[in-house]
Coordinates of C-alpha atoms in Angstrom, one line a residue:
Chain A
M1 CA -32.8 -63.7 46.7
I2 CA -35.8 -62.2 46.5
A3 CA -35.1 -61.1 50.4
L4 CA -31.5 -59.6 49.5
L5 CA -33.3 -57.6 47.8
I6 CA -35.1 -56.0 49.5
A7 CA -33.5 -55.8 51.8
N8 CA -31.0 -53.6 50.3
S9 CA -34.3 -52.2 48.4
L10 CA -34.8 -50.6 51.7
A11 CA -31.3 -49.7 52.2
L12 CA -31.6 -47.3 49.3
A13 CA -34.9 -46.1 49.3
S14 CA -34.1 -44.9 53.4
L15 CA -31.9 -42.5 51.7
L16 CA -34.1 -41.5 48.6
I17 CA -37.3 -40.4 51.1
M18 CA -34.9 -38.7 53.6
L19 CA -34.6 -36.4 50.3
A20 CA -36.8 -36.6 48.6
S21 CA -39.7 -35.6 51.0
G22 CA -37.2 -32.2 52.0
L23 CA -38.0 -32.3 47.7
A24 CA -41.6 -32.7 48.2
L25 CA -42.9 -30.6 51.6
I26 CA -40.4 -27.8 49.6
Y27 CA -42.6 -28.6 46.9
G28 CA -46.0 -28.4 48.3
L29 CA -45.2 -25.0 50.3
R30 CA -43.6 -23.2 47.5
D31 CA -44.6 -24.8 44.4
V32 CA -41.4 -24.9 43.6
I33 CA -38.4 -28.0 42.7
N34 CA -35.6 -26.4 45.0
F35 CA -32.8 -28.2 41.8
G36 CA -30.4 -27.7 44.7
H37 CA -31.5 -30.4 47.0
G38 CA -28.9 -32.8 45.2
A39 CA -25.5 -30.0 46.2
L40 CA -27.2 -29.9 49.7
Y41 CA -27.1 -33.7 50.0
M42 CA -23.3 -33.7 49.1
L43 CA -22.5 -30.6 52.0
G44 CA -24.0 -32.5 54.4
A45 CA -21.8 -36.3 52.9
Y46 CA -18.3 -33.7 52.7
L47 CA -19.5 -32.1 55.7
G48 CA -19.8 -35.6 57.3
Y49 CA -16.8 -36.3 56.4
T50 CA -14.7 -33.7 57.7
V51 CA -17.3 -33.9 61.1
A52 CA -16.3 -37.1 61.4
K53 CA -13.2 -37.6 61.2
V54 CA -12.9 -35.3 64.2
T55 CA -16.2 -36.1 66.4
G56 CA -16.7 -39.2 65.2
F57 CA -19.6 -40.4 62.9
W58 CA -22.5 -39.9 65.6
L59 CA -21.5 -36.4 66.4
A60 CA -21.4 -35.7 63.3
L61 CA -24.8 -36.8 62.3
L62 CA -26.4 -34.8 65.4
I63 CA -23.7 -32.0 64.2
V64 CA -24.5 -32.0 60.2
P65 CA -28.2 -32.1 60.5
I66 CA -28.4 -28.7 61.7
L67 CA -25.2 -27.0 60.1
L68 CA -27.4 -28.0 57.2
A69 CA -30.7 -26.9 58.7
L70 CA -28.6 -22.7 58.8
V71 CA -27.9 -23.2 55.3
G72 CA -31.4 -24.2 54.5
I73 CA -32.4 -20.9 56.6
V74 CA -30.3 -18.8 54.5
L75 CA -31.5 -20.5 51.1
E76 CA -35.2 -19.3 52.4
F77 CA -34.6 -15.7 53.1
L78 CA -32.2 -15.0 50.7
V79 CA -33.8 -17.2 47.3
L80 CA -37.4 -18.7 48.1
R81 CA -39.0 -16.6 49.9
P82 CA -37.2 -13.3 47.9
L83 CA -38.6 -14.9 44.5
K84 CA -42.2 -16.4 45.7
S85 CA -43.9 -13.9 43.2
R86 CA -42.0 -15.2 40.7
S87 CA -42.1 -17.7 37.8
H88 CA -41.6 -21.9 38.6
I89 CA -38.8 -21.9 36.0
E90 CA -36.9 -18.1 37.4
V91 CA -37.0 -20.2 40.4
A92 CA -35.9 -23.6 40.0
L93 CA -32.7 -21.7 37.7
V94 CA -31.9 -20.6 40.6
T95 CA -32.1 -23.0 42.6
L96 CA -30.3 -24.4 40.0
G97 CA -27.7 -22.7 39.7
L98 CA -26.8 -22.1 43.1
G99 CA -26.2 -26.3 43.8
I100 CA -23.6 -26.1 41.5
I101 CA -22.0 -23.1 42.2
L102 CA -22.3 -25.1 45.5
G103 CA -20.8 -28.3 43.8
Q104 CA -18.4 -26.4 42.7
I105 CA -16.9 -24.8 45.9
I106 CA -17.3 -28.1 46.9
I107 CA -15.0 -29.7 44.4
F108 CA -12.7 -26.5 45.0
I109 CA -12.3 -27.1 48.6
Y110 CA -12.2 -31.8 48.8
G111 CA -10.4 -31.5 45.3
G112 CA -12.4 -34.6 42.6
E113 CA -11.2 -38.2 44.8
A114 CA -13.8 -40.1 46.0
R115 CA -14.4 -40.1 50.3
S116 CA -15.6 -42.5 52.2
I117 CA -16.6 -42.7 56.4
D118 CA -16.4 -45.5 58.0
A119 CA -19.0 -46.6 59.7
P120 CA -18.2 -46.5 63.6
A121 CA -17.8 -50.2 65.5
I122 CA -21.1 -51.2 66.4
L123 CA -22.5 -50.6 63.5
S124 CA -19.5 -52.8 61.3
G125 CA -19.8 -56.6 60.9
S126 CA -23.2 -58.3 60.0
V127 CA -26.7 -59.6 61.8
T128 CA -28.4 -62.6 61.4
V129 CA -32.3 -61.0 60.4
L130 CA -34.6 -64.0 59.2
G131 CA -31.5 -66.6 58.5
L132 CA -30.3 -63.9 56.2
S133 CA -26.7 -62.4 57.2
Y134 CA -26.8 -58.9 56.7
P135 CA -24.8 -55.5 57.0
V136 CA -25.4 -54.6 59.8
Y137 CA -25.0 -50.6 59.1
R138 CA -27.8 -51.4 55.9
V139 CA -29.7 -52.6 58.8
F140 CA -29.4 -49.0 60.2
L141 CA -30.2 -47.4 57.2
I142 CA -33.2 -48.9 56.3
L143 CA -34.2 -48.1 60.0
M144 CA -33.6 -44.5 60.3
G145 CA -35.7 -44.8 56.5
L146 CA -38.6 -46.2 58.6
G147 CA -38.0 -43.4 61.0
S148 CA -37.5 -40.9 59.3
C149 CA -40.9 -42.0 57.9
V150 CA -43.0 -42.4 61.1
S151 CA -41.9 -39.4 62.1
L152 CA -42.9 -36.7 59.3
A153 CA -46.0 -38.4 58.8
V154 CA -46.4 -38.0 62.4
W155 CA -45.7 -34.6 62.5
L156 CA -47.7 -33.7 59.2
R157 CA -50.8 -35.5 61.1
F158 CA -50.8 -34.4 64.3
T159 CA -49.3 -31.1 65.0
S160 CA -50.6 -27.5 63.5
S161 CA -47.7 -26.9 61.9
G162 CA -47.9 -30.1 60.3
L163 CA -51.4 -29.3 59.6
F164 CA -50.5 -25.9 58.1
V165 CA -47.6 -27.0 55.9
R166 CA -51.2 -29.4 54.5
A167 CA -53.9 -26.6 54.2
V168 CA -51.0 -24.1 52.6
S169 CA -50.4 -27.1 49.5
Q170 CA -54.0 -27.6 49.5
D171 CA -55.3 -24.0 49.0
P172 CA -53.0 -21.4 49.3
G173 CA -55.4 -18.8 49.7
V174 CA -57.6 -20.5 51.8
A175 CA -54.7 -20.8 54.1
R176 CA -53.5 -17.7 53.9
M177 CA -57.5 -15.8 55.0
M178 CA -57.3 -18.7 57.9
G179 CA -54.1 -16.1 59.4
I180 CA -51.7 -18.9 58.2
N181 CA -48.3 -17.6 58.0
S182 CA -47.2 -19.3 54.9
D183 CA -43.4 -17.5 55.0
Q184 CA -42.7 -19.1 58.6
L185 CA -44.2 -22.3 57.5
S186 CA -41.9 -22.4 54.8
L187 CA -38.7 -21.5 56.9
L188 CA -39.3 -23.7 58.9
V189 CA -39.7 -26.8 55.7
T190 CA -37.0 -25.5 54.1
S191 CA -34.8 -26.0 57.3
L192 CA -36.7 -29.2 57.8
S193 CA -35.6 -30.5 54.0
A194 CA -31.8 -29.3 54.2
A195 CA -31.2 -30.6 57.8
F196 CA -32.9 -34.3 56.5
A197 CA -30.6 -33.3 53.8
G198 CA -27.7 -33.1 55.7
I199 CA -28.7 -36.6 57.3
A200 CA -28.6 -38.9 54.4
G201 CA -25.7 -37.1 53.1
V202 CA -23.5 -38.7 56.4
L203 CA -25.5 -41.6 56.3
A204 CA -24.9 -41.7 52.8
G205 CA -20.8 -41.8 54.1
P206 CA -20.4 -45.7 55.0
Y207 CA -22.3 -46.5 52.6
L208 CA -22.0 -45.2 49.0
S209 CA -18.8 -43.6 48.2
I210 CA -18.5 -39.3 48.9
D211 CA -17.6 -38.0 45.3
P212 CA -18.4 -35.0 43.1
G213 CA -21.2 -36.8 41.1
M214 CA -23.4 -37.9 43.8
D215 CA -25.2 -35.0 44.1
I216 CA -26.4 -35.1 40.2
V217 CA -27.0 -38.9 40.3
M218 CA -29.5 -38.4 43.8
I219 CA -31.3 -35.5 42.2
V220 CA -31.9 -36.6 39.0
D221 CA -33.4 -39.9 41.2
C222 CA -35.2 -37.6 43.8
L223 CA -37.2 -35.8 41.4
I224 CA -38.2 -39.0 39.5
I225 CA -39.6 -40.1 42.4
V226 CA -41.1 -37.3 43.0
V227 CA -42.4 -36.6 40.0
I228 CA -43.9 -40.9 40.0
G229 CA -44.7 -40.1 44.1
G230 CA -47.2 -37.4 43.3
T231 CA -45.7 -33.7 43.0
G232 CA -45.7 -32.5 46.2
S233 CA -47.4 -35.7 48.2
I234 CA -45.1 -37.1 51.1
A235 CA -47.0 -40.1 51.1
G236 CA -46.4 -40.7 47.3
A237 CA -42.6 -40.3 47.5
I238 CA -42.0 -42.2 50.1
I239 CA -43.9 -45.4 48.2
A240 CA -41.5 -44.0 45.0
A241 CA -39.4 -44.0 46.5
L242 CA -39.8 -47.6 48.0
L243 CA -40.6 -48.6 44.2
F244 CA -37.5 -46.8 42.8
G245 CA -35.2 -48.8 45.2
F246 CA -36.4 -52.0 44.9
V247 CA -36.6 -51.4 40.3
Q248 CA -33.4 -50.0 40.2
V249 CA -31.7 -52.9 42.9
A250 CA -34.1 -55.5 41.1
G251 CA -32.2 -54.1 37.2
S252 CA -28.5 -54.0 38.3
V253 CA -29.7 -57.6 40.0
F254 CA -31.3 -59.1 36.9
L255 CA -30.3 -56.5 33.6
P256 CA -26.8 -55.0 34.4
N257 CA -26.6 -53.6 31.2
V258 CA -29.9 -51.7 31.6
A259 CA -30.0 -51.0 34.3
A260 CA -30.1 -47.3 34.4
L261 CA -33.0 -46.9 32.3
V262 CA -34.7 -49.2 34.4
P263 CA -36.3 -45.7 37.1
Y264 CA -37.2 -43.5 33.7
V265 CA -39.1 -46.9 32.4
L266 CA -40.7 -47.5 35.9
L267 CA -41.7 -43.5 35.4
M268 CA -43.5 -44.3 32.0
I269 CA -44.7 -46.8 33.1
V270 CA -46.7 -44.7 36.7
L271 CA -47.1 -41.8 34.7
L272 CA -49.3 -43.5 31.7
I273 CA -51.1 -45.3 34.8
A274 CA -51.2 -42.3 36.8
P275 CA -50.4 -39.2 34.9
G276 CA -50.8 -37.1 38.4
G277 CA -48.6 -39.5 40.1
I278 CA -49.3 -42.2 43.2
G279 CA -50.0 -39.5 45.2
R280 CA -52.2 -37.4 43.2
G281 CA -50.8 -33.8 44.7
R282 CA -51.8 -34.6 48.1
V283 CA -48.9 -34.0 50.6
L284 CA -50.5 -36.6 53.1
N285 CA -52.9 -39.0 52.4
Chain B
M1 CA -62.4 3.4 66.4
S2 CA -64.2 1.5 64.3
L3 CA -63.9 -2.1 63.4
L4 CA -64.0 -2.3 60.1
R5 CA -63.0 1.1 57.3
I6 CA -62.9 0.3 53.5
E7 CA -62.5 4.3 52.5
A8 CA -62.9 4.6 48.3
L9 CA -61.6 0.8 47.6
F10 CA -60.4 -0.1 43.8
A11 CA -59.5 -3.2 43.5
G12 CA -59.7 -6.4 41.3
Y13 CA -58.4 -9.3 39.2
G14 CA -55.5 -8.6 36.4
A15 CA -55.9 -5.7 35.1
S16 CA -59.7 -5.5 35.6
T17 CA -61.2 -3.2 38.0
V18 CA -64.4 -4.2 39.5
L19 CA -64.1 -2.1 42.8
H20 CA -64.3 1.1 42.1
G21 CA -63.6 3.3 45.1
A22 CA -66.1 1.4 47.7
D23 CA -66.4 2.3 51.5
L24 CA -67.6 0.5 54.0
T25 CA -67.7 0.9 57.9
I26 CA -68.5 -1.7 60.5
E27 CA -68.5 -1.0 64.1
A28 CA -68.0 -3.3 67.0
G29 CA -70.9 -6.0 67.2
E30 CA -72.3 -5.0 64.3
S31 CA -74.3 -7.1 61.9
V32 CA -74.3 -5.8 58.2
A33 CA -75.7 -7.3 55.1
V34 CA -73.7 -6.5 51.6
V35 CA -76.4 -6.5 49.1
G36 CA -76.4 -6.5 45.1
R37 CA -76.7 -7.8 41.9
N38 CA -74.1 -10.8 41.2
G39 CA -71.0 -8.8 39.9
A40 CA -71.7 -5.6 41.7
G41 CA -68.3 -6.0 43.6
K42 CA -69.6 -7.8 46.8
S43 CA -67.4 -11.0 47.2
T44 CA -64.1 -8.9 46.1
L45 CA -64.6 -7.1 48.6
L46 CA -65.1 -9.1 51.5
L47 CA -61.6 -11.0 49.7
S48 CA -59.9 -7.3 49.9
L49 CA -59.4 -7.5 53.1
F50 CA -57.3 -11.2 53.1
R51 CA -55.0 -9.3 50.0
E52 CA -57.3 -12.2 47.2
T53 CA -57.7 -9.5 45.1
N54 CA -55.4 -6.8 42.8
V55 CA -56.2 -3.9 45.9
T56 CA -55.0 -0.3 43.3
G57 CA -56.3 2.2 45.3
G58 CA -58.4 3.0 48.6
A59 CA -57.2 1.8 52.4
I60 CA -58.8 -1.0 54.4
W61 CA -58.6 -0.9 58.3
V62 CA -58.8 -2.8 61.4
G63 CA -59.5 -0.8 64.1
D64 CA -56.0 1.1 64.2
T65 CA -54.3 -0.8 61.2
R66 CA -54.2 -0.5 57.3
I67 CA -53.6 -3.8 56.2
E68 CA -54.6 -3.2 52.5
R69 CA -50.7 -4.3 51.3
M70 CA -50.0 -6.2 54.5
P71 CA -49.9 -10.2 54.2
G72 CA -52.6 -11.4 53.1
Y73 CA -52.9 -13.7 57.1
T74 CA -53.4 -9.5 58.7
A75 CA -57.0 -9.3 58.2
A76 CA -56.9 -13.4 60.0
K77 CA -54.7 -12.3 63.0
L78 CA -56.4 -8.5 63.7
G79 CA -60.0 -11.1 63.9
I80 CA -61.5 -10.5 61.1
S81 CA -62.9 -13.9 59.5
I82 CA -64.2 -15.5 57.1
A83 CA -66.8 -18.0 55.7
P84 CA -66.2 -17.6 51.6
Q85 CA -68.4 -18.4 48.7
G86 CA -68.5 -22.5 47.9
R87 CA -67.3 -22.6 51.1
R88 CA -63.3 -23.6 49.8
L89 CA -63.2 -26.8 52.6
L90 CA -60.2 -28.3 52.1
P91 CA -60.6 -31.7 50.6
N92 CA -57.8 -34.1 52.1
L93 CA -59.1 -32.4 55.6
T94 CA -61.6 -34.0 57.9
V95 CA -64.3 -32.4 59.2
R96 CA -61.5 -31.9 63.3
E97 CA -59.0 -30.5 61.2
N98 CA -60.8 -27.8 58.9
L99 CA -62.2 -26.8 61.9
L100 CA -58.8 -26.6 63.4
L101 CA -57.3 -24.8 61.2
G102 CA -59.3 -21.5 62.6
K103 CA -56.8 -21.6 65.8
A104 CA -53.9 -20.5 63.2
T105 CA -54.5 -17.1 64.4
G106 CA -54.1 -18.1 67.9
R107 CA -57.3 -16.1 69.1
A108 CA -58.0 -17.1 72.2
G109 CA -61.7 -16.6 73.0
P110 CA -65.2 -18.1 73.8
W111 CA -65.2 -20.5 70.6
D112 CA -63.6 -23.8 70.5
L113 CA -63.6 -27.3 69.4
R114 CA -66.2 -27.7 72.5
S115 CA -68.6 -24.8 71.8
I116 CA -68.3 -25.0 67.7
F117 CA -69.2 -28.6 68.6
K118 CA -72.9 -27.3 71.1
L119 CA -73.5 -24.7 68.1
F120 CA -73.4 -27.5 65.2
P121 CA -74.1 -31.3 66.5
V122 CA -73.2 -32.9 63.5
L123 CA -69.8 -31.8 63.1
E124 CA -69.2 -33.7 66.3
E125 CA -70.5 -36.7 64.9
R126 CA -68.8 -36.3 61.8
A127 CA -65.9 -34.7 63.3
G128 CA -63.5 -38.0 61.6
Q129 CA -64.8 -37.5 58.2
M130 CA -63.7 -35.8 55.4
G131 CA -65.0 -32.2 55.3
T132 CA -66.4 -32.7 51.4
M133 CA -67.9 -35.7 52.3
L134 CA -70.5 -33.5 54.2
S135 CA -74.4 -32.4 52.4
G136 CA -73.8 -28.7 51.7
G137 CA -76.0 -27.2 54.7
Q138 CA -73.4 -29.7 57.6
Q139 CA -70.1 -27.8 54.3
Q140 CA -72.0 -24.2 55.1
M141 CA -71.9 -25.1 59.5
L142 CA -68.3 -26.8 58.5
A143 CA -67.2 -23.7 56.7
I144 CA -68.7 -20.9 59.5
G145 CA -67.4 -23.1 62.7
R146 CA -63.5 -22.5 61.0
A147 CA -64.2 -18.8 61.2
L148 CA -65.8 -19.1 64.3
M149 CA -62.3 -20.8 65.9
A150 CA -60.8 -18.2 64.9
N151 CA -62.4 -15.8 67.7
P152 CA -62.6 -12.5 65.0
N153 CA -64.2 -9.8 66.5
L154 CA -66.1 -9.9 63.1
L155 CA -67.2 -12.7 61.0
L156 CA -67.9 -12.7 57.3
L157 CA -69.7 -15.0 55.7
D158 CA -70.4 -15.1 51.8
E159 CA -73.1 -16.3 50.3
P160 CA -73.7 -18.2 52.9
S161 CA -76.9 -19.3 52.3
E162 CA -75.8 -20.5 48.7
G163 CA -77.3 -24.3 47.4
L164 CA -79.3 -24.6 50.3
S165 CA -82.8 -25.4 51.2
P166 CA -85.4 -23.0 53.1
V167 CA -85.4 -25.1 56.2
L168 CA -81.3 -25.2 56.3
V169 CA -81.6 -21.1 55.2
D170 CA -83.6 -20.9 58.5
G171 CA -81.3 -22.8 60.6
L172 CA -78.5 -20.6 59.6
V173 CA -81.1 -17.5 60.2
D174 CA -81.7 -18.8 64.2
T175 CA -77.2 -19.8 63.6
L176 CA -76.4 -16.4 62.7
I177 CA -78.4 -14.9 66.0
D178 CA -76.8 -17.1 68.6
I179 CA -73.5 -16.0 66.4
R180 CA -74.2 -11.8 67.5
K181 CA -75.7 -12.8 70.6
A182 CA -71.7 -14.7 71.5
G183 CA -70.6 -11.2 71.1
T184 CA -69.2 -12.2 67.4
G185 CA -70.1 -9.0 64.3
V186 CA -71.1 -10.1 61.2
L187 CA -70.9 -9.1 57.4
V188 CA -72.9 -11.2 55.1
V189 CA -72.9 -10.9 51.7
E190 CA -76.1 -11.9 50.5
Q191 CA -78.5 -12.1 47.0
H192 CA -81.3 -13.9 49.6
L193 CA -83.6 -11.2 50.8
S194 CA -85.0 -13.1 53.6
L195 CA -82.1 -14.3 55.5
V196 CA -80.5 -11.0 55.7
K197 CA -83.6 -8.9 56.6
R198 CA -84.0 -11.7 59.3
A199 CA -80.3 -11.5 60.2
A200 CA -78.4 -8.5 60.1
E201 CA -79.8 -4.8 61.6
R202 CA -78.7 -2.3 58.9
F203 CA -77.8 -3.1 54.8
V204 CA -75.1 -1.8 52.1
I205 CA -76.2 -1.5 48.3
L206 CA -73.0 -2.3 45.9
S207 CA -73.9 -1.3 42.7
K208 CA -70.3 -1.4 39.9
G209 CA -68.5 -1.6 42.8
E210 CA -69.7 1.5 44.5
V211 CA -72.2 1.6 47.4
V212 CA -74.4 3.2 46.2
G213 CA -77.1 2.8 49.4
A214 CA -77.6 1.8 53.0
G215 CA -80.2 2.3 55.8
P216 CA -81.6 0.2 58.4
I217 CA -82.7 -3.1 57.6
E218 CA -86.4 -2.6 57.6
L219 CA -86.6 0.0 54.3
I220 CA -84.6 -2.3 52.4
G221 CA -87.4 -3.2 50.7
A222 CA -88.3 0.2 49.9
A223 CA -88.7 0.9 46.2
E224 CA -86.3 2.9 45.8
N225 CA -83.6 0.5 47.5
Q226 CA -84.8 -2.0 45.2
A227 CA -84.4 -0.1 41.9
L228 CA -80.7 0.6 43.8
M229 CA -80.3 -3.2 43.5
A230 CA -81.1 -3.3 40.4
L231 CA -78.9 -1.5 38.9

């Protein structure tokens, strides 16, 4: 029972990690919460649905993130860069508005009914791990989440661009004086975040339903995770996603009537104990 | 062509103007000290090169490029680097990572990790530690090393002796002489004249945001210059 609970938590957390870390990266670099991030995830899911019908799941998992990265580039050039000197609330409202518009366009094109993507044959069925029979697709999700964590950590810790992202998020003034072009980094981070949203969208297809409300549910969850993790902290967001996944899955099993409230209780408890969140604003620690 | 030319610069913070038409010219390889009382505008002068202030008038030229309206990273890319007041090391980066930030300019030259570690051996010993865990003197070495990693034509030092013991100040003077010998110009903002006299070849006096005096370093102790510095 506990093993199953943990495994399901990890599967859900894997999706959340991909989304919340993107949100945290943009916040760390631009000091802005992108409320349109949920709509990018929804776009990824619907594009995944369309592309998978033509090319199959694997190519969709390759093509959709590239398409979303292009959307991220547009977002950077048309929204984040022109508005970089505006207040947080103004930029946040613009991203929220764009997210709503994007969501409505998707509903206009695809309609209101829920859809799903079939998992490829190799990921169908179950596998026995440590005596526990578990769906192969969820194991795949967990591995993808783990891969995302490792690749993000390697990028931030061992590459020049990762080092510069950490520097800008700690002290933009010093980063500028050292010759770091934060606009160039923001382009990289925004497109990367959008690509991660695309991957999460495609991966959600066989796991959750693809429906018009998925963006709102996910952005609220991700915002809770980013705040619990410490706004701007990737490591904090990853830990918070794991914690969030666990309390949500455990809540739905043990407290089904109040399961929806459990993440908010978690948020309040963490903020009471550590007001700065788990990561205390550090991009990687 | 001058390495750096600041012409009639007006700059400050928000609505407050600190510099009132400051002028300064630095030639390649020179070592210059900017002196003056607290609040004279010395740090503002340096920070204006990186758009860390609100520049409202005048011009800043690095070589033949006018930069006062260009992005803040431009000066570094053009060969001006800074060890700012208070060092401003990044707390969550190791010594090695703080140094590697200097490579963001992409400029080639004699300064790399190996040459910095040769200049400051203690930084190599502590390369894996967080920069802010170092002692004051070591942090100053790290701030200077980080700036040198950009392979600048001109190194700006803002109050480098702040918080250092006299022995460490002596070491700092030797370091600045070594840096100049390596061909890098130095512009030092400093209140301690003992350092200025040994590390610079000429001085500029700033008072109330304007340049009010200048001359070869041997004359910095002259009565009229002391009077100007007290303004």
